[in-house]
Coordinates of C-alpha atoms in Angstrom, one line a residue:
M1 CA 117.4 78.6 129.7
I2 CA 120.5 78.5 131.8
R3 CA 121.3 81.2 134.5
P4 CA 124.3 83.2 133.3
E5 CA 127.7 83.0 135.8
F6 CA 129.1 86.7 136.0
T7 CA 132.3 87.3 137.7
V8 CA 132.2 88.9 140.6
R9 CA 134.8 91.8 141.1
R10 CA 135.7 94.7 143.8
T11 CA 137.1 96.9 141.6
G12 CA 136.1 98.4 137.7
D13 CA 132.7 99.2 136.4
R14 CA 130.3 97.0 138.1
Y15 CA 126.9 96.5 138.7
E16 CA 124.8 95.6 142.0
C17 CA 124.6 92.0 142.4
A18 CA 121.2 91.7 143.9
D19 CA 119.7 94.5 141.1
V20 CA 121.0 92.0 138.3
D21 CA 119.8 88.7 139.7
E22 CA 116.5 90.1 140.2
F23 CA 116.2 91.3 136.8
V24 CA 118.1 88.1 135.5
D25 CA 115.2 86.2 137.2
R26 CA 112.8 87.7 135.5
I27 CA 114.4 87.2 131.9
I28 CA 114.4 83.7 132.8
A29 CA 110.8 83.7 134.0
T30 CA 109.6 85.8 130.8
V31 CA 111.6 83.5 128.5
S32 CA 110.0 80.1 130.1
R33 CA 106.4 82.2 129.8
L34 CA 106.2 81.7 133.6
A35 CA 106.8 85.1 134.6
T36 CA 103.8 87.4 136.5
R37 CA 105.9 90.4 135.9
P38 CA 107.5 90.1 132.2
V39 CA 110.3 91.6 130.8
T40 CA 110.1 93.5 127.7
V41 CA 112.4 94.5 125.0
A42 CA 112.3 98.1 125.9
E43 CA 112.8 97.4 129.4
L44 CA 115.5 94.8 128.7
R45 CA 117.2 97.7 126.5
G46 CA 116.8 100.7 129.4
V47 CA 117.3 98.6 132.2
E48 CA 119.8 100.5 134.8
F49 CA 121.2 99.0 137.8
R50 CA 122.6 100.7 140.7
T51 CA 126.6 100.5 141.0
P52 CA 128.3 99.5 144.1
L53 CA 130.6 102.0 146.3
F54 CA 132.2 99.4 148.2
S55 CA 131.1 96.2 147.8
A56 CA 131.4 93.6 144.9
G57 CA 129.6 93.7 141.9
Y58 CA 129.1 92.0 138.3
P59 CA 131.1 93.3 135.8
V60 CA 129.4 96.1 133.3
H61 CA 130.5 94.3 130.2
E62 CA 129.3 90.9 131.1
V63 CA 126.1 91.9 132.2
D64 CA 125.5 93.9 129.3
E65 CA 126.8 91.4 126.9
F66 CA 124.0 88.9 128.4
L67 CA 121.3 91.5 127.9
A68 CA 122.2 92.0 124.4
E69 CA 121.8 88.1 123.6
A70 CA 118.6 88.0 126.0
E71 CA 117.0 90.4 123.7
Q72 CA 117.1 87.6 121.3
W73 CA 115.1 85.6 123.2
M74 CA 112.2 87.9 124.3
P75 CA 108.7 86.6 122.9
D76 CA 107.8 90.5 122.3
R77 CA 111.1 90.7 120.0
A78 CA 108.8 90.1 117.0
S79 CA 106.5 92.9 117.7
A80 CA 109.7 95.4 118.5
A81 CA 110.9 94.7 115.3
S82 CA 107.8 95.2 113.3
R83 CA 107.6 98.6 114.5
Q84 CA 108.6 101.5 111.7
R85 CA 112.0 101.1 110.6
R86 CA 114.2 104.0 111.2
E87 CA 116.4 105.6 108.5
A88 CA 120.2 106.6 109.7
P89 CA 120.6 110.4 109.9
T90 CA 123.0 112.2 107.5
F91 CA 125.4 115.0 109.3
S92 CA 126.8 118.5 108.4
T93 CA 130.4 118.3 107.6
V94 CA 132.6 121.3 109.5
R95 CA 136.3 121.9 108.8
M96 CA 137.1 123.7 111.7
R97 CA 135.7 121.6 114.9
G98 CA 133.7 118.5 114.6
Y99 CA 133.5 114.8 115.7
D100 CA 135.6 111.8 113.8
P101 CA 133.5 110.6 111.1
R102 CA 134.7 106.8 111.2
E103 CA 133.6 106.9 115.1
V104 CA 130.6 108.3 115.0
D105 CA 129.4 106.1 111.5
E106 CA 130.9 102.9 113.5
F107 CA 128.7 103.8 116.1
V108 CA 125.4 105.2 114.6
G109 CA 125.6 101.9 112.6
R110 CA 125.2 99.8 115.6
V111 CA 122.2 102.3 116.8
M112 CA 120.4 101.9 114.0
A113 CA 120.7 98.1 113.8
T114 CA 119.9 98.0 117.1
V115 CA 116.7 100.2 117.0
N116 CA 115.8 98.4 113.8
G117 CA 116.1 95.0 115.9
E118 CA 118.8 93.7 113.2
P119 CA 121.4 91.2 114.2
V120 CA 124.3 93.4 115.7
E121 CA 127.4 91.9 117.5
R122 CA 127.3 94.3 120.3
P123 CA 123.6 96.0 120.7
V124 CA 123.7 99.4 122.0
T125 CA 121.8 100.3 125.2
P126 CA 120.8 103.9 126.6
R127 CA 124.0 103.7 128.6
D128 CA 126.1 103.6 125.8
V129 CA 124.9 106.2 124.3
R130 CA 124.8 108.4 127.4
R131 CA 128.6 107.3 127.7
V132 CA 129.9 107.8 124.2
Q133 CA 132.4 109.7 123.4
F134 CA 133.8 110.9 120.0
N135 CA 137.4 112.2 119.1
P136 CA 137.4 115.7 118.0
V137 CA 139.2 116.4 114.7
R138 CA 140.6 119.8 113.7
L139 CA 141.6 121.1 110.2
H140 CA 140.0 117.6 108.9
E141 CA 136.0 117.4 108.0
G142 CA 134.4 115.8 110.8
Y143 CA 130.4 115.4 111.7
D144 CA 128.6 118.6 113.3
I145 CA 128.9 118.5 116.9
V146 CA 125.6 119.8 117.6
E147 CA 123.8 117.5 114.9
V148 CA 125.6 114.5 116.1
D149 CA 124.7 115.6 120.0
Q150 CA 121.4 115.8 119.0
F151 CA 120.6 112.3 117.5
L152 CA 122.2 110.9 120.3
D153 CA 119.6 112.5 122.4
E154 CA 117.0 110.9 120.3
A155 CA 118.3 107.8 119.8
E156 CA 118.8 107.4 123.5
D157 CA 115.0 108.2 123.2
W158 CA 114.3 105.3 121.0
L159 CA 116.6 102.9 123.0
R160 CA 114.3 103.5 125.8
R161 CA 111.0 103.4 124.6
G162 CA 111.9 100.4 122.6

């Protein structure tokens, strides 16, 4: 496995270089089956890195893309994928104020594919779940905000536990 080359930047969303480098080293050792402390799929999905305040760091999107790809190489991926398949939720629709159904459906589709170990172009991380924001719709049918938010809490837990 080749070590990734991340861009280093001083602005924008970024992760602490040392944290990422240490975790990448553990991933490489795990894939090479040389790790004394192997990385699991659950740990890979739930890892969080510090954000540098004033120093340079690696762009969040580059690191997250690498981690999503690295999941395919994990030795325990098969056992994670063989777990019970989770079904996509259904949400009540409301007329006055709800979330845009198209946005929710797209994101929930990615969440379910990630959780169920299916191929997905952009796997979802617990951080993605915490940061997602859907546009509200008014006077059109939208998904019940409380139900969607409750699902997101549950989905974040699924992703953390792997």
